[in-house]
Amino acid sequence: MNALTLPDIARQTTTADLPLDWVGMQGIALPVQIGGQRVAAEADAGVSLDDPQARGIHMSRLYLALAELEQGELDLSCLRAVLQRFLDSHAGLSRRAYLRLRLAPLLRRPALVSPLSGWKRYPLVLDTRLEGDDFQAEVHLELTYSSTCPCSAALARQLIQERFDQDFAGQPLDHASVLAWLGSSAGIVATPHSQRSSAHLRIGLAEDCIGLPLEELADLGESTLGTAVQTAVKRADEQAFALANGQNLMFCEDAVRRLHRALQGYPQASRFSIRVVRAESLHAHDAVAESHWQRGAA
């Protein structure tokens, strides 16, 4: 009995006569290695369908090409190689290839004062595309930090001043009594409100960038903000965190401007957009600020 030739419906033509911008798959489970650790990722893979009469693409070829990403450390060169395989396997059909990876690698972060450390996850998206020799890569990184409201801090200081005036009016001041008052509940009659906030960075990587600068970007962003959320802490670390918040009072506008200036000086960035979301503790809504930049733009 002769083996039957399996039908390939994707090779059929269509009378619709319409090219498509993107055809592919999303949510493909994939293990990758980044920073020496194995991480579960989700991939969206696709190509353009430029032949207006082609009925479809060969999705299995995209799926099989993704296996290259499992072989070693994830970097831009292997991402570009996979995109090239997408195009090579769709010669005559597609001119553009796309690949998006969603993952959340872990970084070990030290405590502020004590010798403790712990793991923190960093939600990350890698967007890449290839058209001819034009390869583009963009990193989407989310950083979580604490923000203390400058307005709330000023109002709290005013209440503390008023309480001090009430408690010490007409009395001679001496160092011991003032020091004791400052350490009592009366000395901190009001506190400014703080909240967990998030900075969403979208950074287009320069053409000469090879590796994936996840830890470098996380360090840059967190040191710029000054109040990154912590992992393992002792009381000394918590006190240092309170001090950091007091020295880094920030509206969402302040945070965006800090990050903007820092990323402008980052040589591997060709462009970026920043979106900061401050999850308000006073209001039932969030405060948001955004900024963007492109190297060489007026």
XYZ file of C-alpha atoms in Angstrom:
298
model
C 0.000 0.000 0.000
C 1.470 3.350 -1.064
C 1.835 6.027 1.588
C -0.585 8.856 1.025
C 0.776 12.357 0.588
C -0.606 14.488 3.370
C -2.412 17.582 2.162
C -0.753 20.959 2.799
C -3.679 23.370 2.910
C -1.424 26.322 3.756
C 0.055 26.104 0.252
C -3.314 26.738 -1.342
C -4.039 30.130 -2.830
C -6.859 32.460 -1.877
C -8.983 34.802 -3.907
C -9.064 37.339 -1.066
C -5.909 38.972 -2.514
C -4.930 40.687 0.754
C -1.528 40.695 2.503
C -1.469 40.474 6.318
C 0.745 42.336 8.770
C 1.196 39.530 11.280
C 0.348 35.849 11.368
C 1.604 33.443 13.995
C 1.087 32.051 17.488
C 1.019 33.456 20.996
C 1.501 32.009 24.474
C 3.991 29.280 23.490
C 5.559 27.707 26.604
C 9.336 27.783 26.425
C 12.254 27.351 28.868
C 15.094 29.854 28.412
C 18.280 30.650 30.279
C 18.968 34.211 31.401
C 21.608 35.289 33.874
C 22.592 31.665 34.371
C 19.124 30.581 35.552
C 16.444 28.551 33.814
C 13.246 30.578 33.458
C 9.807 29.692 32.137
C 8.866 31.990 29.266
C 5.931 32.565 26.954
C 6.637 33.320 23.317
C 4.601 35.081 20.649
C 6.042 34.231 17.231
C 4.914 35.480 13.855
C 5.733 36.760 10.395
C 4.079 39.028 7.910
C 2.141 37.391 5.076
C 3.161 39.551 2.133
C 2.040 37.286 -0.676
C -1.556 38.472 -1.113
C -2.619 35.192 -2.717
C -1.047 32.822 -0.163
C -3.670 31.279 2.078
C -1.466 30.986 5.168
C 1.968 30.485 6.698
C 3.660 27.366 8.094
C 3.227 27.816 11.827
C 5.012 24.578 12.715
C 8.201 26.009 11.205
C 8.048 28.937 13.609
C 7.416 26.617 16.537
C 10.370 24.362 15.706
C 12.716 27.330 15.211
C 12.087 28.402 18.811
C 14.005 25.344 20.023
C 17.225 27.282 19.373
C 16.402 29.502 22.329
C 16.703 26.538 24.704
C 20.337 25.795 23.859
C 22.276 28.403 25.855
C 22.244 31.855 27.417
C 19.580 34.076 25.914
C 21.060 37.063 24.107
C 20.268 39.275 21.144
C 22.346 37.286 18.689
C 20.345 34.084 19.243
C 17.068 36.019 19.080
C 18.122 37.479 15.736
C 19.128 34.006 14.488
C 15.661 32.646 15.319
C 13.997 35.525 13.507
C 16.176 34.820 10.478
C 15.029 31.187 10.563
C 11.430 32.416 10.576
C 12.108 34.335 7.356
C 14.240 31.649 5.707
C 11.478 29.094 6.253
C 8.948 31.502 4.694
C 10.941 32.710 1.705
C 8.621 34.260 -0.859
C 5.849 34.656 1.714
C 7.202 36.958 4.423
C 9.519 39.952 4.714
C 9.160 40.697 8.431
C 9.520 38.451 11.482
C 8.463 39.099 15.066
C 9.234 37.462 18.391
C 8.059 38.493 21.850
C 9.148 36.735 25.053
C 7.454 37.244 28.422
C 9.330 36.038 31.480
C 10.066 36.948 35.096
C 13.671 36.174 36.040
C 14.862 36.430 39.636
C 17.686 38.613 40.909
C 19.251 38.220 44.342
C 19.162 41.582 46.092
C 21.107 42.497 49.249
C 19.499 44.122 52.280
C 20.236 47.794 52.912
C 22.314 47.318 56.076
C 22.322 43.735 57.347
C 24.113 40.842 55.580
C 20.773 39.342 54.512
C 19.656 38.964 50.912
C 16.684 37.560 49.050
C 15.227 36.955 45.611
C 13.081 39.449 43.747
C 11.242 38.806 40.486
C 11.477 41.244 37.602
C 8.640 41.016 35.039
C 10.313 41.336 31.661
C 9.181 41.427 28.036
C 11.569 41.167 25.092
C 10.203 42.486 21.802
C 12.258 41.772 18.671
C 11.660 42.132 14.940
C 13.659 41.614 11.778
C 13.120 43.051 8.286
C 16.017 42.597 5.896
C 19.100 43.682 7.830
C 17.089 45.858 10.195
C 16.993 44.121 13.584
C 15.254 45.875 16.463
C 15.091 44.820 20.104
C 13.153 46.426 22.917
C 13.183 45.542 26.626
C 10.093 46.131 28.786
C 11.087 46.070 32.465
C 8.928 46.693 35.532
C 10.486 48.035 38.743
C 8.622 48.283 42.038
C 9.514 50.947 44.562
C 8.141 52.907 47.520
C 7.112 56.550 47.115
C 6.423 58.973 49.938
C 4.289 61.969 49.002
C 6.136 65.315 49.375
C 2.868 67.166 50.055
C 1.874 64.705 52.761
C 5.348 64.982 54.322
C 5.085 68.785 54.476
C 1.630 68.605 56.058
C 2.857 66.065 58.626
C 5.831 68.295 59.520
C 3.474 71.220 60.053
C 1.343 69.190 62.483
C 4.466 68.121 64.374
C 5.547 71.761 64.612
C 2.130 72.743 65.965
C 2.228 69.937 68.542
C 5.732 70.972 69.591
C 4.562 74.551 70.024
C 1.649 73.378 72.162
C 3.745 71.090 74.362
C 6.634 73.501 74.920
C 4.926 76.907 74.820
C 6.321 79.145 77.536
C 8.751 76.489 78.791
C 12.516 76.725 78.831
C 13.925 74.214 76.354
C 16.577 71.737 77.355
C 18.217 69.042 75.296
C 17.003 66.072 77.356
C 13.318 67.024 77.345
C 13.278 67.794 73.616
C 15.084 64.533 72.839
C 12.566 62.580 74.941
C 9.664 64.362 73.235
C 11.027 63.521 69.784
C 11.149 59.854 70.747
C 7.570 59.793 72.053
C 4.264 59.365 70.236
C 3.719 63.111 70.616
C 6.834 63.772 68.554
C 5.428 61.864 65.597
C 1.813 62.939 65.838
C 1.451 62.689 62.050
C 3.172 60.619 59.361
C 3.264 61.144 55.589
C 1.576 58.515 53.451
C 3.648 56.171 51.311
C 2.634 53.649 48.696
C 4.036 50.910 46.524
C 4.608 52.271 43.044
C 5.778 50.801 39.750
C 7.974 52.108 36.963
C 7.418 50.586 33.530
C 10.441 51.028 31.273
C 10.420 50.333 27.532
C 13.960 50.614 26.225
C 15.016 50.216 22.622
C 18.491 48.678 22.607
C 21.289 50.079 20.481
C 22.486 48.142 17.424
C 25.825 47.227 19.034
C 24.173 45.744 22.139
C 24.726 41.977 22.303
C 23.722 40.786 25.758
C 20.498 41.375 27.654
C 21.317 44.017 30.295
C 18.590 43.004 32.750
C 20.590 43.343 35.965
C 22.330 46.474 34.713
C 19.015 48.177 33.942
C 17.471 47.039 37.233
C 20.447 48.417 39.158
C 20.317 51.700 37.254
C 16.587 52.177 37.796
C 16.563 51.185 41.457
C 19.588 53.278 42.398
C 18.026 56.239 40.599
C 14.759 55.937 42.522
C 16.466 55.158 45.826
C 13.554 53.282 47.412
C 13.305 49.887 45.717
C 11.127 47.407 47.609
C 13.167 45.006 49.726
C 13.385 41.251 50.225
C 14.785 39.929 53.539
C 15.109 42.630 56.197
C 16.023 43.111 59.854
C 14.972 46.120 61.925
C 18.133 47.969 60.912
C 17.176 47.500 57.252
C 13.642 48.706 57.911
C 15.016 51.803 59.599
C 17.360 52.419 56.656
C 14.369 52.038 54.329
C 12.448 54.648 56.327
C 15.448 56.974 56.009
C 15.652 56.352 52.242
C 11.962 57.213 51.868
C 12.416 60.421 53.860
C 15.332 61.449 51.652
C 13.559 60.569 48.404
C 10.157 62.243 48.613
C 8.632 61.805 45.158
C 5.572 62.604 43.163
C 5.168 60.382 40.110
C 6.441 63.354 38.061
C 9.672 63.382 40.092
C 10.214 59.663 39.554
C 9.750 59.918 35.780
C 12.171 62.827 35.530
C 14.806 60.970 37.550
C 14.529 57.889 35.363
C 14.480 59.957 32.164
C 17.774 61.660 33.005
C 19.378 58.374 34.042
C 18.342 56.515 30.884
C 19.443 59.375 28.633
C 22.951 58.690 29.876
C 22.689 54.932 29.345
C 24.773 54.169 26.222
C 22.878 50.997 25.241
C 19.547 52.846 24.915
C 18.550 54.170 21.493
C 15.083 55.192 22.677
C 12.823 54.711 25.659
C 9.445 55.400 27.150
C 8.719 55.558 30.874
C 5.396 55.170 32.649
C 5.220 55.513 36.423
C 2.095 54.441 38.313
C 1.754 55.472 41.938
C -0.865 53.349 43.673
C -2.360 56.008 45.903
C -2.998 55.327 49.581
C -4.931 58.599 50.028
C -7.096 58.326 46.910
C -9.034 55.466 45.357
C -7.336 56.158 42.031
C -3.720 56.035 40.841
C -1.379 58.856 39.865
C 0.431 58.407 36.538
C 3.197 60.191 34.638
C 4.908 59.363 31.339
C 7.906 60.434 29.294
C 9.678 59.268 26.147
C 12.944 59.953 24.312
C 14.791 58.933 21.142
C 18.489 59.402 20.528
C 19.139 61.999 17.845
C 15.577 63.334 17.847
C 15.100 67.089 18.075
